[in-house]
């Protein structure tokens, strides 16, 4: 989770402080708290992780993907339109 959070934050072009503030953390702890999450020293609670996912446009399961391929698939699914999802499901069901 820690590495994926950092990857998403950097991809969004946000500093740890900026992300913490947007996530409504107190300004005095915004940067240290996000740093602790990214270092794996502390785990955000579910509500905070959902908020971070919304800010960074990442689905909750993406943070826990066991490998990069799974993470990429989860992100692609999250960003796909409803029509594209239906097409992908239909194609996946083909023998």
PDB file of N, CA and C in Angstrom:
ATOM      1  N   UNK A   1       0.827  -1.181   0.000  1.00  0.00           N
ATOM      2  CA  UNK A   1       0.000   0.000   0.000  1.00  0.00           C
ATOM      3  C   UNK A   1       0.871   1.244   0.000  1.00  0.00           C
ATOM      4  N   UNK A   2       1.928   1.233   0.779  1.00  0.00           N
ATOM      5  CA  UNK A   2       2.777   2.414   0.927  1.00  0.00           C
ATOM      6  C   UNK A   2       3.391   2.848  -0.404  1.00  0.00           C
ATOM      7  N   UNK A   3       3.948   1.891  -1.137  1.00  0.00           N
ATOM      8  CA  UNK A   3       4.576   2.213  -2.419  1.00  0.00           C
ATOM      9  C   UNK A   3       3.546   2.710  -3.425  1.00  0.00           C
ATOM     10  N   UNK A   4       2.393   2.071  -3.475  1.00  0.00           N
ATOM     11  CA  UNK A   4       1.362   2.492  -4.431  1.00  0.00           C
ATOM     12  C   UNK A   4       0.862   3.902  -4.109  1.00  0.00           C
ATOM     13  N   UNK A   5       0.738   4.221  -2.837  1.00  0.00           N
ATOM     14  CA  UNK A   5       0.319   5.570  -2.464  1.00  0.00           C
ATOM     15  C   UNK A   5       1.329   6.586  -2.982  1.00  0.00           C
ATOM     16  N   UNK A   6       2.591   6.294  -2.789  1.00  0.00           N
ATOM     17  CA  UNK A   6       3.629   7.214  -3.274  1.00  0.00           C
ATOM     18  C   UNK A   6       3.586   7.336  -4.795  1.00  0.00           C
ATOM     19  N   UNK A   7       3.441   6.206  -5.492  1.00  0.00           N
ATOM     20  CA  UNK A   7       3.371   6.234  -6.953  1.00  0.00           C
ATOM     21  C   UNK A   7       2.213   7.106  -7.427  1.00  0.00           C
ATOM     22  N   UNK A   8       1.060   6.935  -6.818  1.00  0.00           N
ATOM     23  CA  UNK A   8      -0.125   7.692  -7.229  1.00  0.00           C
ATOM     24  C   UNK A   8       0.036   9.177  -6.923  1.00  0.00           C
ATOM     25  N   UNK A   9       0.598   9.478  -5.768  1.00  0.00           N
ATOM     26  CA  UNK A   9       0.802  10.885  -5.403  1.00  0.00           C
ATOM     27  C   UNK A   9       1.761  11.557  -6.371  1.00  0.00           C
ATOM     28  N   UNK A  10       2.868  10.887  -6.669  1.00  0.00           N
ATOM     29  CA  UNK A  10       3.845  11.460  -7.592  1.00  0.00           C
ATOM     30  C   UNK A  10       3.267  11.602  -8.995  1.00  0.00           C
ATOM     31  N   UNK A  11       2.476  10.611  -9.432  1.00  0.00           N
ATOM     32  CA  UNK A  11       1.840  10.693 -10.753  1.00  0.00           C
ATOM     33  C   UNK A  11       0.876  11.872 -10.829  1.00  0.00           C
ATOM     34  N   UNK A  12       0.268  12.206  -9.702  1.00  0.00           N
ATOM     35  CA  UNK A  12      -0.661  13.338  -9.650  1.00  0.00           C
ATOM     36  C   UNK A  12       0.073  14.673  -9.530  1.00  0.00           C
ATOM     37  N   UNK A  13       1.379  14.619  -9.302  1.00  0.00           N
ATOM     38  CA  UNK A  13       2.163  15.839  -9.188  1.00  0.00           C
ATOM     39  C   UNK A  13       1.936  16.599  -7.890  1.00  0.00           C
ATOM     40  N   UNK A  14       1.589  15.861  -6.836  1.00  0.00           N
ATOM     41  CA  UNK A  14       1.324  16.489  -5.540  1.00  0.00           C
ATOM     42  C   UNK A  14       2.460  16.208  -4.563  1.00  0.00           C
ATOM     43  N   UNK A  15       2.753  17.167  -3.727  1.00  0.00           N
ATOM     44  CA  UNK A  15       3.691  16.932  -2.631  1.00  0.00           C
ATOM     45  C   UNK A  15       2.936  16.200  -1.522  1.00  0.00           C
ATOM     46  N   UNK A  16       3.670  15.657  -0.583  1.00  0.00           N
ATOM     47  CA  UNK A  16       3.018  15.004   0.553  1.00  0.00           C
ATOM     48  C   UNK A  16       2.145  16.003   1.300  1.00  0.00           C
ATOM     49  N   UNK A  17       2.633  17.202   1.462  1.00  0.00           N
ATOM     50  CA  UNK A  17       1.879  18.250   2.165  1.00  0.00           C
ATOM     51  C   UNK A  17       0.592  18.586   1.417  1.00  0.00           C
ATOM     52  N   UNK A  18       0.702  18.763   0.100  1.00  0.00           N
ATOM     53  CA  UNK A  18      -0.481  19.095  -0.696  1.00  0.00           C
ATOM     54  C   UNK A  18      -1.535  17.998  -0.599  1.00  0.00           C
ATOM     55  N   UNK A  19      -1.104  16.745  -0.726  1.00  0.00           N
ATOM     56  CA  UNK A  19      -2.050  15.637  -0.644  1.00  0.00           C
ATOM     57  C   UNK A  19      -2.715  15.600   0.724  1.00  0.00           C
ATOM     58  N   UNK A  20      -1.937  15.766   1.768  1.00  0.00           N
ATOM     59  CA  UNK A  20      -2.498  15.761   3.113  1.00  0.00           C
ATOM     60  C   UNK A  20      -3.524  16.861   3.322  1.00  0.00           C
ATOM     61  N   UNK A  21      -3.245  18.032   2.805  1.00  0.00           N
ATOM     62  CA  UNK A  21      -4.176  19.156   2.953  1.00  0.00           C
ATOM     63  C   UNK A  21      -5.457  18.905   2.171  1.00  0.00           C
ATOM     64  N   UNK A  22      -5.328  18.432   0.937  1.00  0.00           N
ATOM     65  CA  UNK A  22      -6.520  18.127   0.132  1.00  0.00           C
ATOM     66  C   UNK A  22      -7.343  17.021   0.794  1.00  0.00           C
ATOM     67  N   UNK A  23      -6.660  16.100   1.477  1.00  0.00           N
ATOM     68  CA  UNK A  23      -7.344  15.008   2.183  1.00  0.00           C
ATOM     69  C   UNK A  23      -7.921  15.458   3.522  1.00  0.00           C
ATOM     70  N   UNK A  24      -7.813  16.748   3.796  1.00  0.00           N
ATOM     71  CA  UNK A  24      -8.387  17.372   4.990  1.00  0.00           C
ATOM     72  C   UNK A  24      -7.682  16.988   6.285  1.00  0.00           C
ATOM     73  N   UNK A  25      -6.391  16.701   6.182  1.00  0.00           N
ATOM     74  CA  UNK A  25      -5.595  16.533   7.396  1.00  0.00           C
ATOM     75  C   UNK A  25      -5.241  17.920   7.911  1.00  0.00           C
ATOM     76  N   UNK A  26      -5.022  18.030   9.198  1.00  0.00           N
ATOM     77  CA  UNK A  26      -4.589  19.300   9.774  1.00  0.00           C
ATOM     78  C   UNK A  26      -3.290  19.726   9.095  1.00  0.00           C
ATOM     79  N   UNK A  27      -3.197  20.989   8.759  1.00  0.00           N
ATOM     80  CA  UNK A  27      -2.045  21.498   8.012  1.00  0.00           C
ATOM     81  C   UNK A  27      -0.718  21.224   8.717  1.00  0.00           C
ATOM     82  N   UNK A  28      -0.732  21.158  10.040  1.00  0.00           N
ATOM     83  CA  UNK A  28       0.508  20.937  10.794  1.00  0.00           C
ATOM     84  C   UNK A  28       0.997  19.494  10.727  1.00  0.00           C
ATOM     85  N   UNK A  29       0.113  18.566  10.370  1.00  0.00           N
ATOM     86  CA  UNK A  29       0.513  17.152  10.296  1.00  0.00           C
ATOM     87  C   UNK A  29       0.365  16.566   8.894  1.00  0.00           C
ATOM     88  N   UNK A  30      -0.048  17.370   7.926  1.00  0.00           N
ATOM     89  CA  UNK A  30      -0.336  16.862   6.581  1.00  0.00           C
ATOM     90  C   UNK A  30       0.862  16.136   5.973  1.00  0.00           C
ATOM     91  N   UNK A  31       2.000  16.790   5.913  1.00  0.00           N
ATOM     92  CA  UNK A  31       3.179  16.179   5.304  1.00  0.00           C
ATOM     93  C   UNK A  31       3.709  14.996   6.110  1.00  0.00           C
ATOM     94  N   UNK A  32       3.902  15.139   7.425  1.00  0.00           N
ATOM     95  CA  UNK A  32       4.411  13.992   8.188  1.00  0.00           C
ATOM     96  C   UNK A  32       3.487  12.770   8.141  1.00  0.00           C
ATOM     97  N   UNK A  33       2.177  12.996   8.150  1.00  0.00           N
ATOM     98  CA  UNK A  33       1.239  11.868   8.140  1.00  0.00           C
ATOM     99  C   UNK A  33       1.323  11.114   6.810  1.00  0.00           C
ATOM    100  N   UNK A  34       1.313  11.841   5.693  1.00  0.00           N
ATOM    101  CA  UNK A  34       1.421  11.178   4.389  1.00  0.00           C
ATOM    102  C   UNK A  34       2.772  10.472   4.287  1.00  0.00           C
ATOM    103  N   UNK A  35       3.820  11.086   4.799  1.00  0.00           N
ATOM    104  CA  UNK A  35       5.136  10.459   4.800  1.00  0.00           C
ATOM    105  C   UNK A  35       5.110   9.150   5.580  1.00  0.00           C
ATOM    106  N   UNK A  36       4.450   9.134   6.723  1.00  0.00           N
ATOM    107  CA  UNK A  36       4.347   7.907   7.520  1.00  0.00           C
ATOM    108  C   UNK A  36       3.583   6.827   6.764  1.00  0.00           C
ATOM    109  N   UNK A  37       2.542   7.212   6.049  1.00  0.00           N
ATOM    110  CA  UNK A  37       1.799   6.243   5.236  1.00  0.00           C
ATOM    111  C   UNK A  37       2.703   5.668   4.148  1.00  0.00           C
ATOM    112  N   UNK A  38       3.443   6.557   3.475  1.00  0.00           N
ATOM    113  CA  UNK A  38       4.294   6.120   2.364  1.00  0.00           C
ATOM    114  C   UNK A  38       5.494   5.301   2.830  1.00  0.00           C
ATOM    115  N   UNK A  39       5.921   5.496   4.052  1.00  0.00           N
ATOM    116  CA  UNK A  39       7.036   4.717   4.603  1.00  0.00           C
ATOM    117  C   UNK A  39       6.560   3.405   5.222  1.00  0.00           C
ATOM    118  N   UNK A  40       5.254   3.221   5.304  1.00  0.00           N
ATOM    119  CA  UNK A  40       4.705   2.008   5.885  1.00  0.00           C
ATOM    120  C   UNK A  40       4.751   1.990   7.406  1.00  0.00           C
ATOM    121  N   UNK A  41       5.007   3.136   8.017  1.00  0.00           N
ATOM    122  CA  UNK A  41       5.058   3.208   9.482  1.00  0.00           C
ATOM    123  C   UNK A  41       3.666   3.224  10.097  1.00  0.00           C
ATOM    124  N   UNK A  42       2.726   3.780   9.373  1.00  0.00           N
ATOM    125  CA  UNK A  42       1.333   3.819   9.812  1.00  0.00           C
ATOM    126  C   UNK A  42       0.444   3.494   8.624  1.00  0.00           C
ATOM    127  N   UNK A  43      -0.704   2.922   8.921  1.00  0.00           N
ATOM    128  CA  UNK A  43      -1.681   2.573   7.888  1.00  0.00           C
ATOM    129  C   UNK A  43      -2.877   3.507   8.041  1.00  0.00           C
ATOM    130  N   UNK A  44      -3.279   4.167   6.951  1.00  0.00           N
ATOM    131  CA  UNK A  44      -4.474   5.011   7.061  1.00  0.00           C
ATOM    132  C   UNK A  44      -5.700   4.144   7.309  1.00  0.00           C
ATOM    133  N   UNK A  45      -6.681   4.704   8.020  1.00  0.00           N
ATOM    134  CA  UNK A  45      -7.914   3.945   8.194  1.00  0.00           C
ATOM    135  C   UNK A  45      -8.653   3.896   6.855  1.00  0.00           C
ATOM    136  N   UNK A  46      -9.665   3.078   6.782  1.00  0.00           N
ATOM    137  CA  UNK A  46     -10.374   2.858   5.525  1.00  0.00           C
ATOM    138  C   UNK A  46     -10.945   4.150   4.958  1.00  0.00           C
ATOM    139  N   UNK A  47     -11.530   4.959   5.790  1.00  0.00           N
ATOM    140  CA  UNK A  47     -12.117   6.219   5.325  1.00  0.00           C
ATOM    141  C   UNK A  47     -11.052   7.119   4.700  1.00  0.00           C
ATOM    142  N   UNK A  48      -9.889   7.210   5.341  1.00  0.00           N
ATOM    143  CA  UNK A  48      -8.809   8.047   4.810  1.00  0.00           C
ATOM    144  C   UNK A  48      -8.275   7.473   3.502  1.00  0.00           C
ATOM    145  N   UNK A  49      -8.125   6.152   3.438  1.00  0.00           N
ATOM    146  CA  UNK A  49      -7.617   5.541   2.214  1.00  0.00           C
ATOM    147  C   UNK A  49      -8.605   5.732   1.063  1.00  0.00           C
ATOM    148  N   UNK A  50      -9.891   5.642   1.348  1.00  0.00           N
ATOM    149  CA  UNK A  50     -10.896   5.914   0.314  1.00  0.00           C
ATOM    150  C   UNK A  50     -10.784   7.359  -0.164  1.00  0.00           C
ATOM    151  N   UNK A  51     -10.593   8.286   0.768  1.00  0.00           N
ATOM    152  CA  UNK A  51     -10.451   9.700   0.418  1.00  0.00           C
ATOM    153  C   UNK A  51      -9.211   9.910  -0.450  1.00  0.00           C
ATOM    154  N   UNK A  52      -8.102   9.291  -0.070  1.00  0.00           N
ATOM    155  CA  UNK A  52      -6.880   9.409  -0.862  1.00  0.00           C
ATOM    156  C   UNK A  52      -7.084   8.829  -2.259  1.00  0.00           C
ATOM    157  N   UNK A  53      -7.790   7.698  -2.335  1.00  0.00           N
ATOM    158  CA  UNK A  53      -8.087   7.101  -3.632  1.00  0.00           C
ATOM    159  C   UNK A  53      -8.917   8.015  -4.510  1.00  0.00           C
ATOM    160  N   UNK A  54      -9.898   8.670  -3.927  1.00  0.00           N
ATOM    161  CA  UNK A  54     -10.722   9.608  -4.692  1.00  0.00           C
ATOM    162  C   UNK A  54      -9.881  10.772  -5.206  1.00  0.00           C
ATOM    163  N   UNK A  55      -9.046  11.316  -4.357  1.00  0.00           N
ATOM    164  CA  UNK A  55      -8.199  12.445  -4.742  1.00  0.00           C
ATOM    165  C   UNK A  55      -7.239  12.040  -5.855  1.00  0.00           C
ATOM    166  N   UNK A  56      -6.676  10.849  -5.741  1.00  0.00           N
ATOM    167  CA  UNK A  56      -5.660  10.381  -6.686  1.00  0.00           C
ATOM    168  C   UNK A  56      -6.241   9.588  -7.851  1.00  0.00           C
ATOM    169  N   UNK A  57      -7.562   9.452  -7.891  1.00  0.00           N
ATOM    170  CA  UNK A  57      -8.262   8.703  -8.939  1.00  0.00           C
ATOM    171  C   UNK A  57      -7.773   7.255  -9.021  1.00  0.00           C
ATOM    172  N   UNK A  58      -7.747   6.606  -7.869  1.00  0.00           N
ATOM    173  CA  UNK A  58      -7.360   5.198  -7.781  1.00  0.00           C
ATOM    174  C   UNK A  58      -8.427   4.449  -7.003  1.00  0.00           C
ATOM    175  N   UNK A  59      -8.834   3.254  -7.489  1.00  0.00           N
ATOM    176  CA  UNK A  59      -9.809   2.466  -6.733  1.00  0.00           C
ATOM    177  C   UNK A  59      -9.136   1.847  -5.505  1.00  0.00           C
ATOM    178  N   UNK A  60      -9.906   1.633  -4.478  1.00  0.00           N
ATOM    179  CA  UNK A  60      -9.371   1.093  -3.231  1.00  0.00           C
ATOM    180  C   UNK A  60      -8.568  -0.204  -3.429  1.00  0.00           C
ATOM    181  N   UNK A  61      -9.059  -1.179  -4.212  1.00  0.00           N
ATOM    182  CA  UNK A  61      -8.283  -2.417  -4.372  1.00  0.00           C
ATOM    183  C   UNK A  61      -6.906  -2.206  -5.009  1.00  0.00           C
ATOM    184  N   UNK A  62      -6.751  -1.137  -5.789  1.00  0.00           N
ATOM    185  CA  UNK A  62      -5.474  -0.851  -6.451  1.00  0.00           C
ATOM    186  C   UNK A  62      -4.343  -0.732  -5.429  1.00  0.00           C
ATOM    187  N   UNK A  63      -4.632  -0.132  -4.284  1.00  0.00           N
ATOM    188  CA  UNK A  63      -3.602   0.060  -3.266  1.00  0.00           C
ATOM    189  C   UNK A  63      -3.074  -1.271  -2.719  1.00  0.00           C
ATOM    190  N   UNK A  64      -3.868  -2.327  -2.838  1.00  0.00           N
ATOM    191  CA  UNK A  64      -3.500  -3.622  -2.261  1.00  0.00           C
ATOM    192  C   UNK A  64      -3.156  -4.677  -3.313  1.00  0.00           C
ATOM    193  N   UNK A  65      -3.052  -4.271  -4.567  1.00  0.00           N
ATOM    194  CA  UNK A  65      -2.720  -5.223  -5.634  1.00  0.00           C
ATOM    195  C   UNK A  65      -1.367  -5.869  -5.342  1.00  0.00           C
ATOM    196  N   UNK A  66      -1.292  -7.183  -5.542  1.00  0.00           N
ATOM    197  CA  UNK A  66      -0.077  -7.920  -5.181  1.00  0.00           C
ATOM    198  C   UNK A  66       1.035  -7.789  -6.217  1.00  0.00           C
ATOM    199  N   UNK A  67       0.690  -7.354  -7.426  1.00  0.00           N
ATOM    200  CA  UNK A  67       1.721  -7.156  -8.440  1.00  0.00           C
ATOM    201  C   UNK A  67       1.314  -6.005  -9.364  1.00  0.00           C
ATOM    202  N   UNK A  68       2.254  -5.559 -10.178  1.00  0.00           N
ATOM    203  CA  UNK A  68       2.011  -4.403 -11.037  1.00  0.00           C
ATOM    204  C   UNK A  68       0.979  -4.679 -12.127  1.00  0.00           C
ATOM    205  N   UNK A  69       0.948  -5.911 -12.648  1.00  0.00           N
ATOM    206  CA  UNK A  69      -0.043  -6.236 -13.680  1.00  0.00           C
ATOM    207  C   UNK A  69      -1.462  -6.140 -13.125  1.00  0.00           C
ATOM    208  N   UNK A  70      -1.663  -6.663 -11.936  1.00  0.00           N
ATOM    209  CA  UNK A  70      -2.980  -6.584 -11.305  1.00  0.00           C
ATOM    210  C   UNK A  70      -3.348  -5.133 -11.031  1.00  0.00           C
ATOM    211  N   UNK A  71      -2.394  -4.357 -10.561  1.00  0.00           N
ATOM    212  CA  UNK A  71      -2.643  -2.933 -10.308  1.00  0.00           C
ATOM    213  C   UNK A  71      -3.029  -2.219 -11.599  1.00  0.00           C
ATOM    214  N   UNK A  72      -2.323  -2.520 -12.683  1.00  0.00           N
ATOM    215  CA  UNK A  72      -2.624  -1.891 -13.971  1.00  0.00           C
ATOM    216  C   UNK A  72      -4.022  -2.273 -14.446  1.00  0.00           C
ATOM    217  N   UNK A  73      -4.392  -3.530 -14.260  1.00  0.00           N
ATOM    218  CA  UNK A  73      -5.721  -3.985 -14.652  1.00  0.00           C
ATOM    219  C   UNK A  73      -6.805  -3.290 -13.832  1.00  0.00           C
ATOM    220  N   UNK A  74      -6.605  -3.192 -12.538  1.00  0.00           N
ATOM    221  CA  UNK A  74      -7.580  -2.512 -11.673  1.00  0.00           C
ATOM    222  C   UNK A  74      -7.722  -1.038 -12.042  1.00  0.00           C
ATOM    223  N   UNK A  75      -6.617  -0.393 -12.357  1.00  0.00           N
ATOM    224  CA  UNK A  75      -6.667   1.017 -12.731  1.00  0.00           C
ATOM    225  C   UNK A  75      -7.361   1.193 -14.078  1.00  0.00           C
ATOM    226  N   UNK A  76      -7.050   0.327 -15.035  1.00  0.00           N
ATOM    227  CA  UNK A  76      -7.699   0.407 -16.348  1.00  0.00           C
ATOM    228  C   UNK A  76      -9.203   0.206 -16.213  1.00  0.00           C
ATOM    229  N   UNK A  77      -9.601  -0.748 -15.390  1.00  0.00           N
ATOM    230  CA  UNK A  77     -11.026  -0.998 -15.161  1.00  0.00           C
ATOM    231  C   UNK A  77     -11.687   0.225 -14.530  1.00  0.00           C
ATOM    232  N   UNK A  78     -11.036   0.794 -13.549  1.00  0.00           N
ATOM    233  CA  UNK A  78     -11.555   1.970 -12.841  1.00  0.00           C
ATOM    234  C   UNK A  78     -11.768   3.140 -13.803  1.00  0.00           C
ATOM    235  N   UNK A  79     -10.870   3.298 -14.743  1.00  0.00           N
ATOM    236  CA  UNK A  79     -10.919   4.445 -15.645  1.00  0.00           C
ATOM    237  C   UNK A  79     -11.745   4.187 -16.905  1.00  0.00           C
ATOM    238  N   UNK A  80     -12.160   2.945 -17.123  1.00  0.00           N
ATOM    239  CA  UNK A  80     -12.917   2.597 -18.330  1.00  0.00           C
ATOM    240  C   UNK A  80     -14.372   3.053 -18.229  1.00  0.00           C
ATOM    241  N   UNK A  81     -14.929   3.385 -19.369  1.00  0.00           N
ATOM    242  CA  UNK A  81     -16.348   3.745 -19.426  1.00  0.00           C
ATOM    243  C   UNK A  81     -17.194   2.492 -19.206  1.00  0.00           C
ATOM    244  N   UNK A  82     -18.457   2.694 -18.947  1.00  0.00           N
ATOM    245  CA  UNK A  82     -19.382   1.575 -18.746  1.00  0.00           C
ATOM    246  C   UNK A  82     -19.427   0.686 -19.988  1.00  0.00           C
ATOM    247  N   UNK A  83     -19.456   1.302 -21.153  1.00  0.00           N
ATOM    248  CA  UNK A  83     -19.492   0.542 -22.405  1.00  0.00           C
ATOM    249  C   UNK A  83     -18.228  -0.298 -22.562  1.00  0.00           C
ATOM    250  N   UNK A  84     -17.095   0.285 -22.286  1.00  0.00           N
ATOM    251  CA  UNK A  84     -15.844  -0.453 -22.414  1.00  0.00           C
ATOM    252  C   UNK A  84     -15.791  -1.608 -21.417  1.00  0.00           C
ATOM    253  N   UNK A  85     -16.295  -1.398 -20.211  1.00  0.00           N
ATOM    254  CA  UNK A  85     -16.329  -2.480 -19.225  1.00  0.00           C
ATOM    255  C   UNK A  85     -17.179  -3.642 -19.718  1.00  0.00           C
ATOM    256  N   UNK A  86     -18.346  -3.327 -20.289  1.00  0.00           N
ATOM    257  CA  UNK A  86     -19.223  -4.379 -20.815  1.00  0.00           C
ATOM    258  C   UNK A  86     -18.525  -5.159 -21.917  1.00  0.00           C
ATOM    259  N   UNK A  87     -17.838  -4.449 -22.804  1.00  0.00           N
ATOM    260  CA  UNK A  87     -17.111  -5.115 -23.893  1.00  0.00           C
ATOM    261  C   UNK A  87     -16.008  -6.018 -23.348  1.00  0.00           C
ATOM    262  N   UNK A  88     -15.288  -5.528 -22.366  1.00  0.00           N
ATOM    263  CA  UNK A  88     -14.211  -6.325 -21.778  1.00  0.00           C
ATOM    264  C   UNK A  88     -14.742  -7.582 -21.095  1.00  0.00           C
ATOM    265  N   UNK A  89     -15.856  -7.446 -20.373  1.00  0.00           N
ATOM    266  CA  UNK A  89     -16.451  -8.611 -19.720  1.00  0.00           C
ATOM    267  C   UNK A  89     -16.926  -9.636 -20.740  1.00  0.00           C
ATOM    268  N   UNK A  90     -17.518  -9.142 -21.820  1.00  0.00           N
ATOM    269  CA  UNK A  90     -17.989 -10.046 -22.868  1.00  0.00           C
ATOM    270  C   UNK A  90     -16.810 -10.784 -23.491  1.00  0.00           C
ATOM    271  N   UNK A  91     -15.741 -10.058 -23.774  1.00  0.00           N
ATOM    272  CA  UNK A  91     -14.555 -10.669 -24.370  1.00  0.00           C
ATOM    273  C   UNK A  91     -13.910 -11.671 -23.407  1.00  0.00           C
ATOM    274  N   UNK A  92     -13.867 -11.344 -22.134  1.00  0.00           N
ATOM    275  CA  UNK A  92     -13.264 -12.239 -21.145  1.00  0.00           C
ATOM    276  C   UNK A  92     -14.062 -13.530 -20.989  1.00  0.00           C
ATOM    277  N   UNK A  93     -15.361 -13.474 -21.255  1.00  0.00           N
ATOM    278  CA  UNK A  93     -16.212 -14.655 -21.115  1.00  0.00           C
ATOM    279  C   UNK A  93     -16.114 -15.590 -22.320  1.00  0.00           C
ATOM    280  N   UNK A  94     -15.506 -15.123 -23.399  1.00  0.00           N
ATOM    281  CA  UNK A  94     -15.368 -15.962 -24.595  1.00  0.00           C
ATOM    282  C   UNK A  94     -14.397 -17.104 -24.320  1.00  0.00           C
ATOM    283  N   UNK A  95     -14.685 -18.267 -24.917  1.00  0.00           N
ATOM    284  CA  UNK A  95     -13.777 -19.418 -24.722  1.00  0.00           C
ATOM    285  C   UNK A  95     -12.454 -19.237 -25.436  1.00  0.00           C
TER     286      UNK A  95
END
